[in-house]
Each structure stands twice: as structure tokens, then as C-alpha cells.
Amino acid sequence: MTATSRSPWVLHYDGSSCNGCDIEVLACLTPVYDAERLGVINTGDPKQADIFLVTGSVNEQSKGVVRRLYDMMPEPKAVVAVGICACSGGVFRDCYNVQGGVDTVIPVDVYVPGCAARPESIIDGIIRGAAVLEEKRARMRDVKCSVSKS
Amino acid sequence: MDDFCLSIVGAAAFLAFGPVLGMLLAGVDRKVSARMQGRVGPPVTQPLLDVRKLFAKERSAPNRFQDFYVACYIGWTAFTGALFFAGMDMLLVFFTLSLAETFLILAAFCTGSPFAQVGAQREAYAAMAFEPVVLIMAVGYYLATGGADGGTFSVLDIARGGDMMILPMLGIFAGFVLALTIKLRKSPFDLSMSHHAHQDLVRGLSTEFSGRTFAMLEVSHWLESVMVLGMVALFLANGTWSGVALGMTAAALVWAIEIWVDNGFARMKWQTALKFGWVVALALGLSNIAVLLVIA
């Protein structure tokens, strides 16, 4: 494990969630679960974030924001869809204004289903997201090496 | 050892061990804060992991000036610390400290982000609040070491002088410790940038900083923490090893108080910070100076 996976800073965005998953995301930081012991920081700044946690389905209003936040995050970055709505649209899937899960707008690396997702599984999702970060970082380094060689 | 060698050793020791010590201070801060909140907290070396991660991130800057200004900030912060631990002129130390601060404010102002700009304005207010205390401290040292007959601004001479300066400068010491909360950007005066998410200014001053730019800012904080704690220790230095030990104990105690204050208070407005800084400087600092002038 390198520093990249031991310091996953999280950006949390609510696509159109009922706040159930949002409360569970914040519960991860409370004394009971204490995600900070794993190096997790809940940052409000996409430019300093490594993992993008999206709760709720994506609708016409929020898809531009999700896209923009994702684009603002520097590589390596990972996306974790928290809750069944973020995974697939959930019960809101067929609503006229709902586009679907987060993966209809940006590439998702980890799916954390549940209604609401439990803090344990959210932390598990972040850890898997950190593993994705690690892979992406290794790939970035390889690309850099091959570019400098050629 | 002659003065020149002593200065070189002091500056080199700061540049070599300052970042390590500062990193540990930041790590202890996070650990102790977590324990105060009933959490386990990250490992003490977490700040180092954060910085190493930030250096591995993709580079992205809103313009080409920001990185230059942040580089100037870390450069001048390191230079200021080196000057202080080399035992140079205290006035020079404080002027270069303000210069470093100015570069940080410029780095935030040069970005287009309104969050960063408001953060930069607040940082300027915080600098205004902190500066009077520091200037009064320099005057206090000059008067306490003898004033017109033999007074000195040299940090080395103050540290080697036989007397602990905390006794004649008790008011200034108290003012300096109180104002440190502003300098270290701890709550209730973490108005220009805060490490907490979900606040009014996103990341304030550092909103546009990412990757290695943000890493440089973190390292500057480490250096700054070590330097200001060195200034706390200077009040107790009397040229002996016991003075050094006492100074380091006082510095550790001040750091603990800062962590406690950080966790115990909600954020206040910049107006309060400015009033607090100036009232502390004027009430404690100037009355201390008046006493020094009377007894001289």
C-alpha cells in the first residue's frame, strides 16, 4: 500500500438523494465508525479530493454538476456510488425527470447498494475506491515512464 | 563554537529537522483532536502520507502564477525559520514572515475563485490582527535586554543572555500565545481556511490549490508551526540546557492549549479576530512595554 490509498480524501455530493444515504455518509465520520483513522478526510473541495462519493440518482438538474465536479478532480480519482439510487436509479428509476444511476453520467468504479447504505458498507466502498486509486496511480506512473523513454 | 558556526548549525538543523518535527506536530494535533472527540484518529504520520499522496496527483493549476506564489511562500517561510534558528535579527525575521504571508495571499488572489478571494481577504485581516503583537514583542525584547544601553534584537544574544525574558515580558508572552491561534489558523480564528468540510468558504484561501501546490502549503504550515513554537521557547531561553528544556516544555504546552482551543470553540467573524488581536496587543503588550520603560 502506498500513500495514495492511505489518504483517500472524499468529496460527497448529493445527486437527488432523500438524505438517508447522506446521513450514513456523515455517520462514517462519527466516533462509532471514525473513517478518519483510515486517513479519510471529508473535503468540500473537488480539487483536493480523491474519491467522489455520490448519493442519490442523477436527474436533469444535477447531471451537469456531477459531470463538472468529476472533471474538476485531478487524477488519480475514483467514483463510489452510494445507495441503490446512485447505483441504478432505485425506486426513482422510471420517474420522468430521473436519468438513472451515476454511471449514466460519469464512470463509476465502486457500487455500494443499500437503502440506505450502511456506514460499514460505505467505508468498505471507500477502501475499494482507494484500491482503484492505487491502480490508477500505478498506470499513471507507467504512462509517464513510457512517455519519457520515447 | 563561534557565532557564525552556531548560526549555520541552527539554520541547517531547522531546514533538516523542522519539516519532520512540524509533520509530527500536525499528526499529534489530528490524533489528540480525534481522542478529544472520542475517536481513534489517524496514525501520527498521516500528514506525511497526505503530502506524499498530493505529490503523486495530477498537476492542475488555474494559471501559471499560483504555483510561483506558493513556491515563494514556502521559500520565504523556510528562509524566515532558518533566520530565526540561526539567531539573526528579530526584526528581519518578522519582516520576512510578513513577506511570506503576502505571497500566500497573492497566491489566493490570483485565482478566479470567489471562495479563494474571500479567503485571501480574511487572511489579510488575520495578518493585520497578528502583526501588532509580533512588533510589540520585538520592541519588548529590545527594552528587556537593556533598551538604549545594550538592548538587542539579535535572537542569538537573547537566547544566550543570562535571564529568562518571560519574567519581564509576561504580558507580551501572554499576548503572543493568545494571538497564536490567529497565526496558526485554529478555530475560533480559522476564518481564511479551515480543515473542515461543509463550511462557508469550501477550502477558503486554498480552494484552488491541488496536488503538489497544496502539498507545499501543508509543508509550509509544518515549518511555520515549528518556528512559532521556537518563538515561544525563546521566552524561556537563558543560555543553559535547562532553559532549552523548559522552553521546549512550554512550547509543547502551548501546542496542547492550541489543540484544546481549536476543539473547544466555534468559528468567530473576522471582525472579532481583528478586535481580539488588537485588544490583546494593546492591552497586554503596550502595558507590558510601559512597565518595562518605567523600571528601566
PDB file of C-alpha atoms in Angstrom, chain A residues 2-9 12 26 29-32 34 36-50 72-77 133 137 140 144, chain B residues 30 34 37-43 45-46 48-54 56-62 195-198 202-203 206-212 214 218:
ATOM      1  CA  THR A   2       1.330   3.442  -0.879  1.00  0.00           C
ATOM      2  CA  ALA A   3       0.355   6.854   0.430  1.00  0.00           C
ATOM      3  CA  THR A   4      -2.280   7.206  -2.304  1.00  0.00           C
ATOM      4  CA  SER A   5      -4.521   4.521  -0.851  1.00  0.00           C
ATOM      5  CA  ARG A   6      -3.837   5.501   2.758  1.00  0.00           C
ATOM      6  CA  SER A   7      -5.032   9.057   2.385  1.00  0.00           C
ATOM      7  CA  PRO A   8      -8.301   8.972   0.423  1.00  0.00           C
ATOM      8  CA  TRP A   9      -9.932  12.385   0.658  1.00  0.00           C
ATOM      9  CA  HIS A  12     -19.519  14.000  -1.144  1.00  0.00           C
ATOM     10  CA  LEU A  26     -21.660  11.545   7.669  1.00  0.00           C
ATOM     11  CA  LEU A  29     -17.019  10.178  10.350  1.00  0.00           C
ATOM     12  CA  THR A  30     -18.595   9.941  13.795  1.00  0.00           C
ATOM     13  CA  PRO A  31     -16.827   8.314  16.776  1.00  0.00           C
ATOM     14  CA  VAL A  32     -18.606   4.997  16.196  1.00  0.00           C
ATOM     15  CA  ASP A  34     -14.340   7.017  12.590  1.00  0.00           C
ATOM     16  CA  GLU A  36     -10.532   9.287   9.639  1.00  0.00           C
ATOM     17  CA  ARG A  37      -8.482   6.515  11.278  1.00  0.00           C
ATOM     18  CA  LEU A  38      -8.029   5.235   7.704  1.00  0.00           C
ATOM     19  CA  GLY A  39      -6.852   8.640   6.525  1.00  0.00           C
ATOM     20  CA  VAL A  40     -10.248   9.650   5.148  1.00  0.00           C
ATOM     21  CA  ILE A  41     -10.979  13.373   5.139  1.00  0.00           C
ATOM     22  CA  ASN A  42     -14.337  14.701   4.076  1.00  0.00           C
ATOM     23  CA  THR A  43     -13.287  17.653   1.963  1.00  0.00           C
ATOM     24  CA  GLY A  44     -15.627  20.089   0.278  1.00  0.00           C
ATOM     25  CA  ASP A  45     -13.139  20.862  -2.471  1.00  0.00           C
ATOM     26  CA  PRO A  46     -13.142  18.760  -5.677  1.00  0.00           C
ATOM     27  CA  LYS A  47      -9.607  19.939  -6.497  1.00  0.00           C
ATOM     28  CA  GLN A  48      -8.283  18.258  -3.360  1.00  0.00           C
ATOM     29  CA  ALA A  49     -10.472  15.158  -3.452  1.00  0.00           C
ATOM     30  CA  ASP A  50      -9.511  11.636  -4.474  1.00  0.00           C
ATOM     31  CA  MET A  72     -12.504  19.246 -11.596  1.00  0.00           C
ATOM     32  CA  MET A  73     -10.929  16.366  -9.647  1.00  0.00           C
ATOM     33  CA  PRO A  74      -7.284  15.713 -10.542  1.00  0.00           C
ATOM     34  CA  GLU A  75      -6.185  12.157 -11.435  1.00  0.00           C
ATOM     35  CA  PRO A  76      -5.952   9.596  -9.900  1.00  0.00           C
ATOM     36  CA  LYS A  77      -9.611   9.683  -8.871  1.00  0.00           C
ATOM     37  CA  LEU A 133      -6.821   4.886  -6.858  1.00  0.00           C
ATOM     38  CA  ARG A 137      -1.699   5.803  -9.922  1.00  0.00           C
ATOM     39  CA  MET A 140      -0.189   6.963 -14.492  1.00  0.00           C
ATOM     40  CA  LYS A 144       4.804   8.785 -17.561  1.00  0.00           C
TER      41      LYS A 144
ATOM     42  CA  ARG B  30      -5.007  15.298  14.499  1.00  0.00           C
ATOM     43  CA  ALA B  34      -9.643  12.758  17.446  1.00  0.00           C
ATOM     44  CA  GLN B  37     -13.886  13.781  20.115  1.00  0.00           C
ATOM     45  CA  GLY B  38     -13.940  10.145  21.247  1.00  0.00           C
ATOM     46  CA  ARG B  39     -12.431   8.811  18.024  1.00  0.00           C
ATOM     47  CA  VAL B  40      -9.363   6.674  17.364  1.00  0.00           C
ATOM     48  CA  GLY B  41      -7.871   9.085  14.858  1.00  0.00           C
ATOM     49  CA  PRO B  42      -5.352   8.611  12.066  1.00  0.00           C
ATOM     50  CA  PRO B  43      -1.746   7.496  12.641  1.00  0.00           C
ATOM     51  CA  THR B  45       2.430  10.084  10.389  1.00  0.00           C
ATOM     52  CA  GLN B  46      -0.821  10.725   8.476  1.00  0.00           C
ATOM     53  CA  LEU B  48       3.265  12.751   5.674  1.00  0.00           C
ATOM     54  CA  LEU B  49       1.058  10.229   3.853  1.00  0.00           C
ATOM     55  CA  ASP B  50      -1.227  13.083   2.782  1.00  0.00           C
ATOM     56  CA  VAL B  51       1.650  15.098   1.392  1.00  0.00           C
ATOM     57  CA  ARG B  52       3.172  12.101  -0.407  1.00  0.00           C
ATOM     58  CA  LYS B  53      -0.202  11.383  -1.957  1.00  0.00           C
ATOM     59  CA  LEU B  54      -0.629  15.013  -3.009  1.00  0.00           C
ATOM     60  CA  ALA B  56       1.584  11.919  -6.802  1.00  0.00           C
ATOM     61  CA  LYS B  57      -1.547  13.723  -8.033  1.00  0.00           C
ATOM     62  CA  GLU B  58      -2.009  15.184 -11.481  1.00  0.00           C
ATOM     63  CA  ARG B  59      -0.835  18.777 -11.779  1.00  0.00           C
ATOM     64  CA  SER B  60      -3.546  21.286 -12.415  1.00  0.00           C
ATOM     65  CA  ALA B  61      -3.354  24.999 -11.759  1.00  0.00           C
ATOM     66  CA  PRO B  62      -5.803  27.717 -12.767  1.00  0.00           C
ATOM     67  CA  HIS B 195      -9.772  21.787   7.506  1.00  0.00           C
ATOM     68  CA  HIS B 196     -13.470  21.076   7.984  1.00  0.00           C
ATOM     69  CA  ALA B 197     -15.753  20.295   5.064  1.00  0.00           C
ATOM     70  CA  HIS B 198     -19.200  21.847   4.764  1.00  0.00           C
ATOM     71  CA  VAL B 202     -15.259  25.488   0.842  1.00  0.00           C
ATOM     72  CA  ARG B 203     -11.493  25.479   1.480  1.00  0.00           C
ATOM     73  CA  SER B 206      -6.652  27.090  -0.600  1.00  0.00           C
ATOM     74  CA  THR B 207      -9.747  26.319  -2.694  1.00  0.00           C
ATOM     75  CA  GLU B 208      -7.823  26.376  -5.978  1.00  0.00           C
ATOM     76  CA  PHE B 209      -4.734  24.620  -4.634  1.00  0.00           C
ATOM     77  CA  SER B 210      -4.434  20.989  -5.635  1.00  0.00           C
ATOM     78  CA  GLY B 211      -1.787  18.293  -5.793  1.00  0.00           C
ATOM     79  CA  ARG B 212       1.750  19.469  -5.140  1.00  0.00           C
ATOM     80  CA  PHE B 214      -1.454  22.088  -1.747  1.00  0.00           C
ATOM     81  CA  GLU B 218       0.986  21.851   4.110  1.00  0.00           C
TER      82      GLU B 218
END
